[in-house]
Short mmCIF file of C-alpha atoms in Angstrom, two decimals:
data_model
loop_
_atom_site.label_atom_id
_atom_site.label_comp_id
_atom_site.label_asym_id
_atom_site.label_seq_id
_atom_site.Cartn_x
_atom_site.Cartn_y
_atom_site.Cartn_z
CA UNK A 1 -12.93 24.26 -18.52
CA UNK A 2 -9.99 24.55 -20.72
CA UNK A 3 -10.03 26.76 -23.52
CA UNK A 4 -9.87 24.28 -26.29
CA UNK A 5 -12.29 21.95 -24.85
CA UNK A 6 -14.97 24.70 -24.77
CA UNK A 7 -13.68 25.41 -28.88
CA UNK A 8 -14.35 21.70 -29.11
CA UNK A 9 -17.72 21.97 -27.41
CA UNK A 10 -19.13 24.96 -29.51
CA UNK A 11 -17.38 23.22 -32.43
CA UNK A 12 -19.81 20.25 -32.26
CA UNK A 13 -22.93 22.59 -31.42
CA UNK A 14 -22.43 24.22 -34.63
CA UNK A 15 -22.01 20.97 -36.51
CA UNK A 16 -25.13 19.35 -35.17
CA UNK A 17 -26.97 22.78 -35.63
CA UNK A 18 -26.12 23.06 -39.27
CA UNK A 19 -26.89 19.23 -39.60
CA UNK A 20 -29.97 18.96 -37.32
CA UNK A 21 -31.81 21.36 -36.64
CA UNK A 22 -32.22 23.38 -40.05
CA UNK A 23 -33.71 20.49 -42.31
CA UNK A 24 -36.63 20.39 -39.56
CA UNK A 25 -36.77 23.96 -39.14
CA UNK A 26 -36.65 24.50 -42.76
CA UNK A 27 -39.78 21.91 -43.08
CA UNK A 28 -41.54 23.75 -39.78
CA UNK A 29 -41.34 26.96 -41.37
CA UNK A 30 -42.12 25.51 -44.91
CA UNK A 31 -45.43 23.84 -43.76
CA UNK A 32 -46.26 27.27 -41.65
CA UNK A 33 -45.76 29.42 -45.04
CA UNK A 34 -48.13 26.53 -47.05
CA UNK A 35 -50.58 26.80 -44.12
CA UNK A 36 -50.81 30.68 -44.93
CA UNK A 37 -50.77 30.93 -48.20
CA UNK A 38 -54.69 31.26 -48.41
CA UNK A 39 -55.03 33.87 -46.10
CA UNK A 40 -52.63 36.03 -48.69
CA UNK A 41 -56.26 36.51 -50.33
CA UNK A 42 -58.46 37.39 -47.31
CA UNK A 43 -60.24 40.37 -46.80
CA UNK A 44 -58.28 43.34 -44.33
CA UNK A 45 -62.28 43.28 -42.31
CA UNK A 46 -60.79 40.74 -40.18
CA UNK A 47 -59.45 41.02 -36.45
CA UNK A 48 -57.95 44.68 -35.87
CA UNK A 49 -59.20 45.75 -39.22
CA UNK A 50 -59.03 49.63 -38.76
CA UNK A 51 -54.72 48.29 -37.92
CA UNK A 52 -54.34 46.20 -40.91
CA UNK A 53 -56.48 48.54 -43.37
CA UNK A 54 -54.00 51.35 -42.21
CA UNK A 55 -51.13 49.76 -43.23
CA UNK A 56 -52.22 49.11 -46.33
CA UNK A 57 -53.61 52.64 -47.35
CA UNK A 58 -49.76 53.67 -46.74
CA UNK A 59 -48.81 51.03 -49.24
CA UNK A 60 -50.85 51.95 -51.59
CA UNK A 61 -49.88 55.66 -51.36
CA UNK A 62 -46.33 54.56 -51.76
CA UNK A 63 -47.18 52.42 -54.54
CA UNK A 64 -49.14 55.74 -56.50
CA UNK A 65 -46.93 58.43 -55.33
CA UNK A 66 -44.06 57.08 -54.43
CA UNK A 67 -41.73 56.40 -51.20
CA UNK A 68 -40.71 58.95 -49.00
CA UNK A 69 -39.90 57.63 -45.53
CA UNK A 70 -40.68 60.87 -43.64
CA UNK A 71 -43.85 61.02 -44.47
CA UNK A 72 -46.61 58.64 -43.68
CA UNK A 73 -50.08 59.36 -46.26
CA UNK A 74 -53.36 58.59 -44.42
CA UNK A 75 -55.90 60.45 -47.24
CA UNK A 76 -58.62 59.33 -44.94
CA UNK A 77 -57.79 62.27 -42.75
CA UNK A 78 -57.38 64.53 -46.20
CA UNK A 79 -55.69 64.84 -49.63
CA UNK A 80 -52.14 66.29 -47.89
CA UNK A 81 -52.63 64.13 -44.20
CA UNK A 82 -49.56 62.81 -42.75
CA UNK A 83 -50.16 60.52 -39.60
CA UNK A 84 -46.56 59.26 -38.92
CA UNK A 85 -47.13 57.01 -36.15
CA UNK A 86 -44.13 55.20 -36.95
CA UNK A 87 -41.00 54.51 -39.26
CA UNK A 88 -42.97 53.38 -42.03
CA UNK A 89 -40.64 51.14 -43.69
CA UNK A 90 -42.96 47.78 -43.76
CA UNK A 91 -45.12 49.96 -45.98
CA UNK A 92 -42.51 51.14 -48.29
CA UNK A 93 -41.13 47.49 -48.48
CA UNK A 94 -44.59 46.27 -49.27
CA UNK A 95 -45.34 48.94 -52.02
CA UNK A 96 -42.28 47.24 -53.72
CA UNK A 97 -44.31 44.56 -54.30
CA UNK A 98 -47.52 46.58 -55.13
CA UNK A 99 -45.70 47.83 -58.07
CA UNK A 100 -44.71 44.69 -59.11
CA UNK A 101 -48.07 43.65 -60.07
CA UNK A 102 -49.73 42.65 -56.41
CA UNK A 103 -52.82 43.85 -55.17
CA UNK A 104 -52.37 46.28 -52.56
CA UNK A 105 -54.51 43.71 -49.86
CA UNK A 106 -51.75 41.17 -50.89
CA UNK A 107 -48.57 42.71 -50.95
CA UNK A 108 -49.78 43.95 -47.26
CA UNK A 109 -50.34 39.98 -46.03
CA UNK A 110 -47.40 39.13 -48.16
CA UNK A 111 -44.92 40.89 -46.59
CA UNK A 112 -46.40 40.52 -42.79
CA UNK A 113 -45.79 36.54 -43.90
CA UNK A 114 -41.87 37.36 -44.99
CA UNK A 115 -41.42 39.03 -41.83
CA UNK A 116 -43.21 36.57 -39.96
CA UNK A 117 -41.10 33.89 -41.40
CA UNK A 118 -37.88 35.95 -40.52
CA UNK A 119 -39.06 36.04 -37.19
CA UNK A 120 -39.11 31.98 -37.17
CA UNK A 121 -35.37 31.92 -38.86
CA UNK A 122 -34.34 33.97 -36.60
CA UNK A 123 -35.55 32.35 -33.69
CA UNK A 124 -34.29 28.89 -34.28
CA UNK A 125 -30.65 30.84 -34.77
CA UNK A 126 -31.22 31.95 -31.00
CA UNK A 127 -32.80 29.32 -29.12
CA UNK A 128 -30.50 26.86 -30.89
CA UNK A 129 -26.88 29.17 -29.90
CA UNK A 130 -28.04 28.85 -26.22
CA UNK A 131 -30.37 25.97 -25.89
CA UNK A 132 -30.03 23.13 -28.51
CA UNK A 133 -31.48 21.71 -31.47
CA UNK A 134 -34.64 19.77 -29.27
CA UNK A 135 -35.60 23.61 -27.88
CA UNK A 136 -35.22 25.30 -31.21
CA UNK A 137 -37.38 22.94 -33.32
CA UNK A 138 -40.37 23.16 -30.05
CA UNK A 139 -39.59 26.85 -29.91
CA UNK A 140 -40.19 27.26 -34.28
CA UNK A 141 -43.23 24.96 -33.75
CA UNK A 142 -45.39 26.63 -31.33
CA UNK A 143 -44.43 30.16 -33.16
CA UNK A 144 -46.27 28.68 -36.35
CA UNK A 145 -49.07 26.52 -35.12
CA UNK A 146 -50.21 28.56 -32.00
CA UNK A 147 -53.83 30.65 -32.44
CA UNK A 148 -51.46 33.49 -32.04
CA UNK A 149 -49.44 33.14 -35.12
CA UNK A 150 -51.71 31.11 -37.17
CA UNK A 151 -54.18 34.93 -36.44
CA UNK A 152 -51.44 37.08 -37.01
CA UNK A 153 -48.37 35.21 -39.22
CA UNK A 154 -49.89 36.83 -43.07
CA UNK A 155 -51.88 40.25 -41.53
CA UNK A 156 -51.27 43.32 -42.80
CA UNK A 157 -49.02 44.78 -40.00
CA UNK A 158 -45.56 45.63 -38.78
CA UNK A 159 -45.52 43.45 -35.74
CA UNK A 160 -43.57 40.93 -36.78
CA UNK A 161 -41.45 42.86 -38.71
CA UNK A 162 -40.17 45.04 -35.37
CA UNK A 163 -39.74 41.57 -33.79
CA UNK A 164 -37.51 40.31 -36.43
CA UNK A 165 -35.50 43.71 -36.59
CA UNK A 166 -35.27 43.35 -32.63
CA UNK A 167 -33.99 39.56 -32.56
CA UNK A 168 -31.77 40.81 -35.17
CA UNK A 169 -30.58 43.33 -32.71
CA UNK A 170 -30.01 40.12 -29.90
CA UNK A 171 -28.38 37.73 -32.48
CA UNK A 172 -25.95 40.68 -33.59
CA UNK A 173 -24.88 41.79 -29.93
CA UNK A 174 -24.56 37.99 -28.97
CA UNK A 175 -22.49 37.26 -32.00
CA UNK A 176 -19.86 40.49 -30.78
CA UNK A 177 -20.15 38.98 -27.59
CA UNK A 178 -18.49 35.64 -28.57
CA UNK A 179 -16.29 36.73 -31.80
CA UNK A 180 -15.37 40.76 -30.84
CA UNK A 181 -15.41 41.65 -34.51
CA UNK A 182 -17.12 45.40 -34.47
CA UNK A 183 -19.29 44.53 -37.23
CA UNK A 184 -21.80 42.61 -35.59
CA UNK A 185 -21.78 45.31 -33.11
CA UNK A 186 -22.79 47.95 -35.86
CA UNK A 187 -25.31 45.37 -37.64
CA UNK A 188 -26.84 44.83 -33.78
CA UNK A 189 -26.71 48.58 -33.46
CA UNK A 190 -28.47 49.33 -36.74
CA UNK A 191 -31.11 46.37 -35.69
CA UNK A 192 -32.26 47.74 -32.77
CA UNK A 193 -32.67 51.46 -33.96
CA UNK A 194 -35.14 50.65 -36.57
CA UNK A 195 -36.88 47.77 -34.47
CA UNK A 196 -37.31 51.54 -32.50
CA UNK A 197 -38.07 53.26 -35.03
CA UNK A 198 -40.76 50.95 -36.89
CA UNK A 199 -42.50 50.21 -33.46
CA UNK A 200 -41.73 53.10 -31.52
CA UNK A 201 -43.78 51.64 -28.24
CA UNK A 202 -41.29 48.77 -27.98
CA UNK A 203 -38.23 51.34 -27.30
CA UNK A 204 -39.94 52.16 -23.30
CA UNK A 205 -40.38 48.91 -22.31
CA UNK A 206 -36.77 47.52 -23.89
CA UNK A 207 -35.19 50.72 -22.45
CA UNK A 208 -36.82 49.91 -18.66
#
């Protein structure tokens, strides 16, 4: 294939992606977000409550005492404990909002539903590039409405959150791939060190 027929070929992708497959993206991911806005208000002594509760006792310690990213407060184990089980950066993002006038319980579900929504942005951006508008919208779909995210899409946990920094990473290094500019490289590079860093157990199994 010639050069400038595959230019012409990625030329109309884009176009029907920007015309296409956002507005019913945009209105997947709406309707997912309106779906979980009531759960924003549900206890943390749900599924994997000892998990969610966690997260949000680091929160609120950030939210008291203020952030410091190299140290992770867990007062359950005592006054001075620091249980840093991960790059805590979820929490500190969370306390933001914690300050801002949020309870603690929602600021936690709030931001697990921003980065559960960045997930689903970021996911139609992939399967889109390399498999069309039909497989993006399907792919954005069952992310939303499947028991798995409909459970876990406003919780109070980083999950998500490492899963967004991590397709990040892919969309970065894919991006280099095609255009060579070194920024994407260095965005894709930053990406997947704190998708490490926030999830730590992630980094074995990408590595192998």
């Amino acid at each position: 294939m010639s050069t400038t027929t595959s230019t012409s070929m990625r030329s109309r992708v884009r176009g029907a992606f920007a015309t296409r497959t956002w507005p019913h993206a945009a209105l997947v991911i709406a309707v997912g977000t309106l779906v979980r806005i009531p759960q924003l208000s549900n206890s943390l002594m749900d599924s994997n409550y000892f998990r969610q509760t966690q997260t949000a006792m680091v929160i609120r310690e950030y939210a008291r005492h203020g952030i410091n990213l190299l140290d992770t407060p867990l007062p359950v184990f005592g006054p001075d404990a620091n249980v840093p089980m991960e790059f805590p950066l979820f929490q500190a993002l969370a306390s933001l909002l914690a300050k801002a006038g949020m309870s603690v319980d929602v600021s936690a579900r709030t931001m697990g539903l921003i980065t559960f929504q960045a997930t689903a942005a970021l996911l139609v951006l992939l399967v889109a590039r390399w498999h069309g508008r039909v497989a993006a919208v399907s792919a954005v779909v069952l992310l939303e409405f499947l028991p798995y995210g409909l459970q876990w899409g406003a919780s109070s946990m980083i999950d998500f959150f490492s899963v967004a920094l991590a397709l990040a990473m892919i969309l970065a290094v894919d991006l280099w791939f095609e255009k060579g500019t070194k920024w994407w490289l260095a965005l894709g590079g930053a990406a997947a060190v704190l998708a490490f860093l926030v999830k730590s157990t992630t980094a074995p199994v990408w590595c192998i």
